[in-house]
CSV table of C-alpha atoms in Angstrom, one decimal:
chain,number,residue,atom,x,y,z
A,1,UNK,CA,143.0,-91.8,95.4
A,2,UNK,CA,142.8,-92.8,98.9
A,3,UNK,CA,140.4,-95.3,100.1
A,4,UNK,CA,137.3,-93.1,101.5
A,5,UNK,CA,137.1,-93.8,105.2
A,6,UNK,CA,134.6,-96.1,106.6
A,7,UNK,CA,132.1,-94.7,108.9
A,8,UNK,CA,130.8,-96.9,111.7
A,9,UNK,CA,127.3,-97.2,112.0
A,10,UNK,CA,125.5,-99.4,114.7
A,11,UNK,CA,124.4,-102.4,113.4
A,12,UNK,CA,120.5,-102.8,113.4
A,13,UNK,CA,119.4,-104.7,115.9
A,14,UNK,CA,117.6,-108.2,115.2
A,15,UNK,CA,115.1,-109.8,117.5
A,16,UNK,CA,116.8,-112.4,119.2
A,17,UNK,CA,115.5,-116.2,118.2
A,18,UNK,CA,113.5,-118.4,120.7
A,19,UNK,CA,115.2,-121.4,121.9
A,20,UNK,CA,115.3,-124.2,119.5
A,21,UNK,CA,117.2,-126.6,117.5
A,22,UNK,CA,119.3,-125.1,115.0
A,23,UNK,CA,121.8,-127.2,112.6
A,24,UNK,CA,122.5,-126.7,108.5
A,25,UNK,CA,119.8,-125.1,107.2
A,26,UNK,CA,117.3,-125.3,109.7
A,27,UNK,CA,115.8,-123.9,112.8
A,28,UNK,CA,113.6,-125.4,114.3
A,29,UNK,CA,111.1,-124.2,117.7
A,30,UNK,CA,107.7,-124.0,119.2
A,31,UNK,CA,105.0,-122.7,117.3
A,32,UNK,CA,103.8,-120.6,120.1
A,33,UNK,CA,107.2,-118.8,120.6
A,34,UNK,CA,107.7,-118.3,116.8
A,35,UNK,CA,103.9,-116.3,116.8
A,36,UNK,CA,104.7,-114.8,119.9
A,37,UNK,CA,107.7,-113.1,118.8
A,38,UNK,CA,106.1,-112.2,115.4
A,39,UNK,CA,103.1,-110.4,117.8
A,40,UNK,CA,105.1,-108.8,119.9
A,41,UNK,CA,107.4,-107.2,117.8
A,42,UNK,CA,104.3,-106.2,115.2
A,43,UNK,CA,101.9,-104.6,117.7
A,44,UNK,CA,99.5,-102.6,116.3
A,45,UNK,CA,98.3,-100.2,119.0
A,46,UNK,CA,95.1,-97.9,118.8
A,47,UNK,CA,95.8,-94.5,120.4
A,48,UNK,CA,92.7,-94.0,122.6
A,49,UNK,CA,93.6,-90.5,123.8
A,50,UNK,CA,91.2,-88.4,125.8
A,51,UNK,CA,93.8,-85.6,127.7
A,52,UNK,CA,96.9,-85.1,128.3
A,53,UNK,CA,98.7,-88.5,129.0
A,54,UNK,CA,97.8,-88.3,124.8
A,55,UNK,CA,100.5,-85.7,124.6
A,56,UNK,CA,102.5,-87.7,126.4
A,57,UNK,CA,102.6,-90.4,124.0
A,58,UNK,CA,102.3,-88.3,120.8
A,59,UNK,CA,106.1,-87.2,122.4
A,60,UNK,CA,106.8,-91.0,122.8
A,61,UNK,CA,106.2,-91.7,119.6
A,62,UNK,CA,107.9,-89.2,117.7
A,63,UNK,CA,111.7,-89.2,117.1
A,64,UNK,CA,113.2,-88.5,119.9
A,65,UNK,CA,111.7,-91.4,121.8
A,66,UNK,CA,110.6,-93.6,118.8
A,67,UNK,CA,108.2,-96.3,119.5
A,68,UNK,CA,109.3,-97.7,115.9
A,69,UNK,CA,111.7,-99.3,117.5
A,70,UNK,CA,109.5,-101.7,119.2
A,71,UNK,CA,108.0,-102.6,116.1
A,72,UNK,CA,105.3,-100.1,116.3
A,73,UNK,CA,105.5,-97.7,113.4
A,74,UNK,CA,102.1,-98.2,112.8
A,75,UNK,CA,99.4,-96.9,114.8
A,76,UNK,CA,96.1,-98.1,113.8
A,77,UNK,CA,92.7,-95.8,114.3
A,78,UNK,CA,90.8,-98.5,113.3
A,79,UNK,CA,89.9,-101.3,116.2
A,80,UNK,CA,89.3,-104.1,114.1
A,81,UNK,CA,93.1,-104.0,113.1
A,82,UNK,CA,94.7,-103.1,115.8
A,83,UNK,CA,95.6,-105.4,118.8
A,84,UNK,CA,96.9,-103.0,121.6
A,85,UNK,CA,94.9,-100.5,122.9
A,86,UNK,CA,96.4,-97.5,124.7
A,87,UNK,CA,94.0,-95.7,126.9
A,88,UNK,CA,95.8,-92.3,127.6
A,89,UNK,CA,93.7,-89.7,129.8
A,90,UNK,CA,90.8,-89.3,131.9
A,91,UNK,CA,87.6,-91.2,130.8
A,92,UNK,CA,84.2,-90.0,131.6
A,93,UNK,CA,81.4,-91.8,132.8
A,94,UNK,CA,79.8,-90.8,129.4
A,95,UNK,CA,83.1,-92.3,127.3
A,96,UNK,CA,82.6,-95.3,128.9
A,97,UNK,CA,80.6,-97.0,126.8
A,98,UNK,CA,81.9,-96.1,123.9
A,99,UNK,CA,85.5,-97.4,125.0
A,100,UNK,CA,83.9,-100.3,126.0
A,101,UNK,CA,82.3,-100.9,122.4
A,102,UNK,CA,86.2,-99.9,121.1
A,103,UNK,CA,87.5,-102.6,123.1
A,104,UNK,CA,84.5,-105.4,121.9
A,105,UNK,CA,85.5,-104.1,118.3
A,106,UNK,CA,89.0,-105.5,118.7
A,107,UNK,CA,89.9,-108.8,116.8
A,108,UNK,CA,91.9,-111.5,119.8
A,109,UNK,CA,94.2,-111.9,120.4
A,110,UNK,CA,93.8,-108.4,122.3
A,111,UNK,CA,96.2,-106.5,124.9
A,112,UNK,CA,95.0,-103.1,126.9
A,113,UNK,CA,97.4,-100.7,128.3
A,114,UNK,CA,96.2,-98.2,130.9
A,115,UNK,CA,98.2,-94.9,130.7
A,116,UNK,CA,98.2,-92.6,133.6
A,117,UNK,CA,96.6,-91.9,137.1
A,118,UNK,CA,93.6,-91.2,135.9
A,119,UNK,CA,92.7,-94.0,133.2
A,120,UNK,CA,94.0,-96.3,136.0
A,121,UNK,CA,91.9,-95.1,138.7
A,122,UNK,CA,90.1,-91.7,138.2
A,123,UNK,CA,93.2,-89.5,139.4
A,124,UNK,CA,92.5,-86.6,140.6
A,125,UNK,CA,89.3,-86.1,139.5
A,126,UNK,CA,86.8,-88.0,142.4
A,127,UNK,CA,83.6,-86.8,140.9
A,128,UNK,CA,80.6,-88.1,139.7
A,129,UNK,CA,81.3,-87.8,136.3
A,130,UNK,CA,84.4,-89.5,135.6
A,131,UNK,CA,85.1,-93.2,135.3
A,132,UNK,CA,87.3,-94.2,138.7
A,133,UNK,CA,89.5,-96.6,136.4
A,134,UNK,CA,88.8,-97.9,133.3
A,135,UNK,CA,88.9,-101.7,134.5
A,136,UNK,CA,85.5,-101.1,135.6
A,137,UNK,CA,84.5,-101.3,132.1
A,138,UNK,CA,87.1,-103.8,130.1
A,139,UNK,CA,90.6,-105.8,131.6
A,140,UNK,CA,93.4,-104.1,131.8
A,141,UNK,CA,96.9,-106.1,131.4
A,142,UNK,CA,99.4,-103.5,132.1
A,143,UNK,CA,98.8,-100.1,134.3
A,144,UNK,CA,101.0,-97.2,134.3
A,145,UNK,CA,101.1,-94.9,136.7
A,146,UNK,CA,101.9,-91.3,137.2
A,147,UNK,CA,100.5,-87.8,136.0
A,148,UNK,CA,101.6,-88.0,133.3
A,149,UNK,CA,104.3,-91.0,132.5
A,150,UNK,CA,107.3,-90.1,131.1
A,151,UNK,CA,108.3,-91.6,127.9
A,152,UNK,CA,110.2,-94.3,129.8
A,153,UNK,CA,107.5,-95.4,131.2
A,154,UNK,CA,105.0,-95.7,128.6
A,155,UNK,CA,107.9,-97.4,127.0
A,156,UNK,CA,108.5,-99.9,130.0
A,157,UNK,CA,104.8,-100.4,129.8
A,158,UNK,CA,104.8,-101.6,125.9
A,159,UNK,CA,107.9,-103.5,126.8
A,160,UNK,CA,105.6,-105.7,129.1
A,161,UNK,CA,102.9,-105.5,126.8
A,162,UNK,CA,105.6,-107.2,124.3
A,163,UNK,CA,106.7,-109.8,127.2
A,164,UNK,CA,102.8,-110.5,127.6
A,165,UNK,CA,102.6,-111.1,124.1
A,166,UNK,CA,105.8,-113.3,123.8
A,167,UNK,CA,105.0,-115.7,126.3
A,168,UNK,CA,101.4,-116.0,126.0
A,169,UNK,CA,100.3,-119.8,125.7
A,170,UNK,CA,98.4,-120.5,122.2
A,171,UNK,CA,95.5,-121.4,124.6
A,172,UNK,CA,95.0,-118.4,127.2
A,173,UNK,CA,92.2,-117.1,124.5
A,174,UNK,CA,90.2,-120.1,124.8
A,175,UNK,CA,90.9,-121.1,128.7
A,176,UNK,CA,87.9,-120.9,130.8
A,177,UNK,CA,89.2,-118.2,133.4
A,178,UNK,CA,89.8,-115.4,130.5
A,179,UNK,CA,85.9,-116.5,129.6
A,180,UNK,CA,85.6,-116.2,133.1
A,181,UNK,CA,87.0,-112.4,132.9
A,182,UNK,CA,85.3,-111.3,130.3
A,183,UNK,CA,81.9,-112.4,131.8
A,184,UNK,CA,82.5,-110.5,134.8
A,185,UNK,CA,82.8,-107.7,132.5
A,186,UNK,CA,79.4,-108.8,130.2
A,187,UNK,CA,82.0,-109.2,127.2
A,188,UNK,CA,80.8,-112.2,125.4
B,1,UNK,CA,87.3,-49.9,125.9
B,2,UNK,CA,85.5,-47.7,126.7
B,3,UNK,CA,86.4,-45.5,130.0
B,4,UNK,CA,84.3,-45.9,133.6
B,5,UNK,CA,81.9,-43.0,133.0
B,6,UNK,CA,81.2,-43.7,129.9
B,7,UNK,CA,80.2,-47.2,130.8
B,8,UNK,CA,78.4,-45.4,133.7
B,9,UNK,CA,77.1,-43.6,131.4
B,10,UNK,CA,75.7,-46.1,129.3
B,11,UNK,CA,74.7,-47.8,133.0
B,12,UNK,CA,72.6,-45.3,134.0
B,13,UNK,CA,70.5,-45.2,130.6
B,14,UNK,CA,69.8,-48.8,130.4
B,15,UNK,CA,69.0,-48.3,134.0
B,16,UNK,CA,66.6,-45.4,133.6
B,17,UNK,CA,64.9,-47.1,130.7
B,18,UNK,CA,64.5,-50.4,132.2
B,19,UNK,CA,62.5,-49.2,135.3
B,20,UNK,CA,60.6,-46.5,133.2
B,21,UNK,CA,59.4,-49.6,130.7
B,22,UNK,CA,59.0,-52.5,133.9
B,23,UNK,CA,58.8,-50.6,137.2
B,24,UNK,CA,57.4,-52.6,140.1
B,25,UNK,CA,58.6,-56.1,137.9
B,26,UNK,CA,62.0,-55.0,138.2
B,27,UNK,CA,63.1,-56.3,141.8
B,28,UNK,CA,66.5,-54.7,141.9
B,29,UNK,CA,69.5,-53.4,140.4
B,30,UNK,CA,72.9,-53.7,141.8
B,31,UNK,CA,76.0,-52.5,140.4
B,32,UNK,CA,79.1,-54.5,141.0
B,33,UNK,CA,82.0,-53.0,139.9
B,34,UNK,CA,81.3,-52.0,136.4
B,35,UNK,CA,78.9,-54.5,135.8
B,36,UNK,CA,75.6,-54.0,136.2
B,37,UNK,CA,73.2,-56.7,137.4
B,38,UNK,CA,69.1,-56.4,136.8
B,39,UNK,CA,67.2,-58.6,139.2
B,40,UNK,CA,63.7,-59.0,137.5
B,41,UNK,CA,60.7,-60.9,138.9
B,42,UNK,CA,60.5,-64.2,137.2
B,43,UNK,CA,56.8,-63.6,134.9
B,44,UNK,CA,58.7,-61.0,133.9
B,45,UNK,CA,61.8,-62.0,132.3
B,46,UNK,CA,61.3,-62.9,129.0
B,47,UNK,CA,59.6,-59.3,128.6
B,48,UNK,CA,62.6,-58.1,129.7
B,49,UNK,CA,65.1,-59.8,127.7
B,50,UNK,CA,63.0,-59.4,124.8
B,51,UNK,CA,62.8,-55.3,125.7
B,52,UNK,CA,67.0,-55.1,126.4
B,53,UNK,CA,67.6,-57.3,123.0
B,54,UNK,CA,65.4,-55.1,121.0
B,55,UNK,CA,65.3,-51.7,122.4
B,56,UNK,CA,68.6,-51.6,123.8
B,57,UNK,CA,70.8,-53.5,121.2
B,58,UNK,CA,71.9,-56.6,123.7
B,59,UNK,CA,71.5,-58.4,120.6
B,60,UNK,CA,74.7,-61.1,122.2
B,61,UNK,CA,73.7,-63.6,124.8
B,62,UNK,CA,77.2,-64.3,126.0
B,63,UNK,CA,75.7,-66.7,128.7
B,64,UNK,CA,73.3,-68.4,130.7
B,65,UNK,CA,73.4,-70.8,133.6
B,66,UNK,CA,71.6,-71.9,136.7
B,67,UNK,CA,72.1,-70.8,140.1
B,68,UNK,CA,71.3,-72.6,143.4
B,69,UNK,CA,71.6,-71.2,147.4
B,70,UNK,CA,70.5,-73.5,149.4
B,71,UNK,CA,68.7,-72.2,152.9
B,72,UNK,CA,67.3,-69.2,150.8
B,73,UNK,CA,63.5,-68.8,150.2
B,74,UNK,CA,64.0,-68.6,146.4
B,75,UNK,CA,66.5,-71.3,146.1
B,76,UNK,CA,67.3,-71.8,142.7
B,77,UNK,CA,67.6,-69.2,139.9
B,78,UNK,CA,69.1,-68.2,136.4
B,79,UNK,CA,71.9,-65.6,135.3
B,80,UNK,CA,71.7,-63.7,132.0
B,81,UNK,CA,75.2,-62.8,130.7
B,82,UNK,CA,73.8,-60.0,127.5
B,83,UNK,CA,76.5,-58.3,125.8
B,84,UNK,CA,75.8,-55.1,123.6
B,85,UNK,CA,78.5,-55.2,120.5
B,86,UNK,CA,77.9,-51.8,119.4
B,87,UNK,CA,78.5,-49.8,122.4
B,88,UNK,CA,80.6,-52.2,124.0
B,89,UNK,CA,78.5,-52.7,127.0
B,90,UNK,CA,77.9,-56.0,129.1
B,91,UNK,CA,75.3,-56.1,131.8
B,92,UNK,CA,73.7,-59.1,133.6
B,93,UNK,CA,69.9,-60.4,134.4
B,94,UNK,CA,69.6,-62.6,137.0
B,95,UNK,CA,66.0,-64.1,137.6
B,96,UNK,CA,65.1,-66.1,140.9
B,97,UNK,CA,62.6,-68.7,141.7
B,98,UNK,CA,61.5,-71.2,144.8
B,99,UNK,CA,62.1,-74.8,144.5
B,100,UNK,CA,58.9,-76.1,143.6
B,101,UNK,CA,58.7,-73.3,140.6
B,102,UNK,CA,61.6,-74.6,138.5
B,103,UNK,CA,59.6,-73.6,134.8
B,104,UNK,CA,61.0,-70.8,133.0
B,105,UNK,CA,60.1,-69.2,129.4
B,106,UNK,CA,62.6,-70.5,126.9
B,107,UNK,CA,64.8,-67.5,125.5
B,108,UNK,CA,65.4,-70.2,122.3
B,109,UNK,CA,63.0,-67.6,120.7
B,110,UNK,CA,65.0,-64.8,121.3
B,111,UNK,CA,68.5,-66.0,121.0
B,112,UNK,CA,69.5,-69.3,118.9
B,113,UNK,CA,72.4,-70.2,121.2
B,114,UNK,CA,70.5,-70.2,124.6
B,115,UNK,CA,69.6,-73.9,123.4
B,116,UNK,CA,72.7,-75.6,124.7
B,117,UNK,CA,72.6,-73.1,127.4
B,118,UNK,CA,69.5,-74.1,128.8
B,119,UNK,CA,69.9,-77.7,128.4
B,120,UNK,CA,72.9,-77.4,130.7
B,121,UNK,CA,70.7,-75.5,133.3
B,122,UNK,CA,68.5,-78.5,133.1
B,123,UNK,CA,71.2,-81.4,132.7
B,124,UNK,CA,72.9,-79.2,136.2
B,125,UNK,CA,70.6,-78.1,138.1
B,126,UNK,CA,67.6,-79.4,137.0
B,127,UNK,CA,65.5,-75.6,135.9
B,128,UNK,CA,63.2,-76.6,133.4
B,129,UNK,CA,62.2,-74.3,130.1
B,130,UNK,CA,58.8,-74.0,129.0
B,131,UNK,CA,59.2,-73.8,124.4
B,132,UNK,CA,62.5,-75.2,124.9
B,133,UNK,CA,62.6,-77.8,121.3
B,134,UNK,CA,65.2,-80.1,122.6
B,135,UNK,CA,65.2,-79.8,126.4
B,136,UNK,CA,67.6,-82.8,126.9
B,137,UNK,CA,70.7,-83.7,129.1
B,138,UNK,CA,73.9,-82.0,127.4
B,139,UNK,CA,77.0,-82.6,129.4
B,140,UNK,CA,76.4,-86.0,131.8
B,141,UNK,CA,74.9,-89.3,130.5
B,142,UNK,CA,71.4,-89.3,129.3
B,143,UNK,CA,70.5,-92.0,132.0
B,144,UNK,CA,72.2,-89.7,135.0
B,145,UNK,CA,69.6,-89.8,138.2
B,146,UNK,CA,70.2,-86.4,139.5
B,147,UNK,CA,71.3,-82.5,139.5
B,148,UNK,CA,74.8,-82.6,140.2
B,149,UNK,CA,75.7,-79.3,140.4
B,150,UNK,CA,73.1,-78.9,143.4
B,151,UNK,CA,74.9,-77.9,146.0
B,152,UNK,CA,73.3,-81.0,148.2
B,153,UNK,CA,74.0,-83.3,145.2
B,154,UNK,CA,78.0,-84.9,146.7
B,155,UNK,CA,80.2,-84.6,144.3
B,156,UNK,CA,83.1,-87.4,145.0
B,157,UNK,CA,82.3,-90.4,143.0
B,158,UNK,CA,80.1,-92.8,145.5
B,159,UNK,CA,81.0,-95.8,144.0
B,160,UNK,CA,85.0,-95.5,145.4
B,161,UNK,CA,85.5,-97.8,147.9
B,162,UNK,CA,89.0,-97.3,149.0
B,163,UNK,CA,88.6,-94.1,150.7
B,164,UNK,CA,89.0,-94.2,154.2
B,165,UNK,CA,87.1,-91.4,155.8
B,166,UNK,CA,89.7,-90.7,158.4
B,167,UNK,CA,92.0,-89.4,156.1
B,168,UNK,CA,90.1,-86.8,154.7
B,169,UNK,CA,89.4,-85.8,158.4
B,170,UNK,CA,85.9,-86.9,158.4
């Protein structure tokens, strides 16, 4: 019988380690970089979807694009457990307080990504009934543009969401300019 | 679908029996395209809703909304969309009023659905509904301070600051 032939398969990749001391046994780093790599690569986002930047994502997300590899497999509908949330389409002046209460009901440490033209600044639609830009109502950390994104994108987006997350200082949450921020937005 | 002249047909009967039953109320009827459009006096349009849904089998109200022309003498109005199922026939009712006479009869009485329909006349343009149960803003936030689909009412967002005014040629 012949030996069956191998087939090569790429190796998964691993998360790189943070700098540190490594000898026998050991490994040894900051505490700050070994949670920020855990958050980063274990984002839970919250799908806010309102139009069709939603779509958009739904097509990120699915296999062809595959968010999972970022360590998102798991979307969360529920804002108390998830700590990323996406808001994908336009957002009416009468959905703005309820993304608002969405965003309060989020657990810190806490990241927003604003998806499209018009969840960054109204888009298209000028009116008097829709929100010009969600950061009038809660801080946004990363903004993509366009009508809609393209996968890439949304993926470059979460891919600074993830840097955000890795390299956030242990403290940021309890500085006095992000208390700062979210008093300007009447978040206490 | 039924053919021109037998819509025509069907035109001309609603037609006859409308201004036999309300006459002088009646302040016109137009016919625009196939479609014909009753403009009634505005004490009488509930009579005349009530009279085309029971005697003449419009038992559908497909739609209702407000109407505003600004510069015109009877500013502000409200168009009936009826639909008869059984003969296939459609008409319209369109009812107008001044500004400072903005009540109408509710037609919650005759059909369940003009509820939502009136509360967006009201939420829009501000026509109120005499018998209405729940006349209420539908669409735009309960606290909103005007009628924005007034023709005066501007409808850019007023709170944008970056737009410069000499780029939209103003």
């Amino acid at each position: 019988m012949s030996e069956q032939r191998g087939i090569e398969r790429p190796r998964p990749t691993i998360v790189k380690a943070p700098e540190g001391h490594s000898g026998e046994g050991f490994f040894a780093t900051r505490v700050d970089q070994a949670i920020g790599l855990a958050r980063a690569n274990s984002l839970w986002p919250l799908p806010f979807a309102t139009s069709c930047c939603g779509i958009e994502f739904m097509s990120t997300m699915s296999s062809h694009y595959d968010l999972s590899r970022f360590g998102m497999e798991r979307l969360s509908f529920s804002p108390r457990q998830s700590d990323l949330l996406m808001v994908m389409g336009t957002i009416a002046k009468k959905m703005a307080p309820v993304l608002r209460d969405v965003y309060m009901q989020m657990a810190e440490p806490k990241w927003v990504l604003s998806m499209g033209a018009c969840a960054c600044t109204g888009g298209i639609f000028d009116s008097y009934s829709v929100l010009q830009g969600i950061d009038r109502v809660i801080p946004v950390d990363v903004y993509i543009p366009g009508c809609p994104p393209r996968p890439e994108q949304v993926i470059d987006g979460i891919l600074r969401i993830q840097e955000l997350a890795r390299n956030e200082s242990l403290r940021r949450r309890y500085s006095k300019e992000y208390q700062d921020l979210l008093t300007k937005y009447a978040i206490d | 679908m039924p053919g021109f002249a037998v819509k025509a047909e069907r035109d001309q009967q609603v037609k006859d029996r409308v201004s036999a039953a309300f006459g002088e109320r009646i302040s016109g009827m137009e016919q625009e395209r196939d479609l014909l459009c009753i403009q009634v006096r505005k004490e009488a349009l509930h009579d005349l809703l009530r009279n085309l849904r029971d005697e003449l089998g419009f038992h559908f109200l497909t739609t209702c909304c407000g109407m505003h022309f600004p510069g015109e003498a009877q500013e502000f109005g409200l168009v009936y969309h009826l639909h008869n199922m059984r003969a296939g026939h459609r008409i319209r009712v369109k009812c107008r009023t001044t500004a400072n006479d903005l009540e109408f009869q509710t037609a919650t009485d005759l059909w369940a659905t003009a509820n939502w329909m009136e509360r967006e006349a009201w939420d829009f343009f501000g026509i109120k509904f005499k018998g209405h149960p729940n006349l209420k803003r539908i669409l735009n936030m309960e606290d909103f301070p005007a009628f924005p689909m007034r023709k005066d009412y501007p409808l850019e967002d007023p709170t944008r600051q970056d737009k410069d005014d000499r780029f939209f040629g103003r």
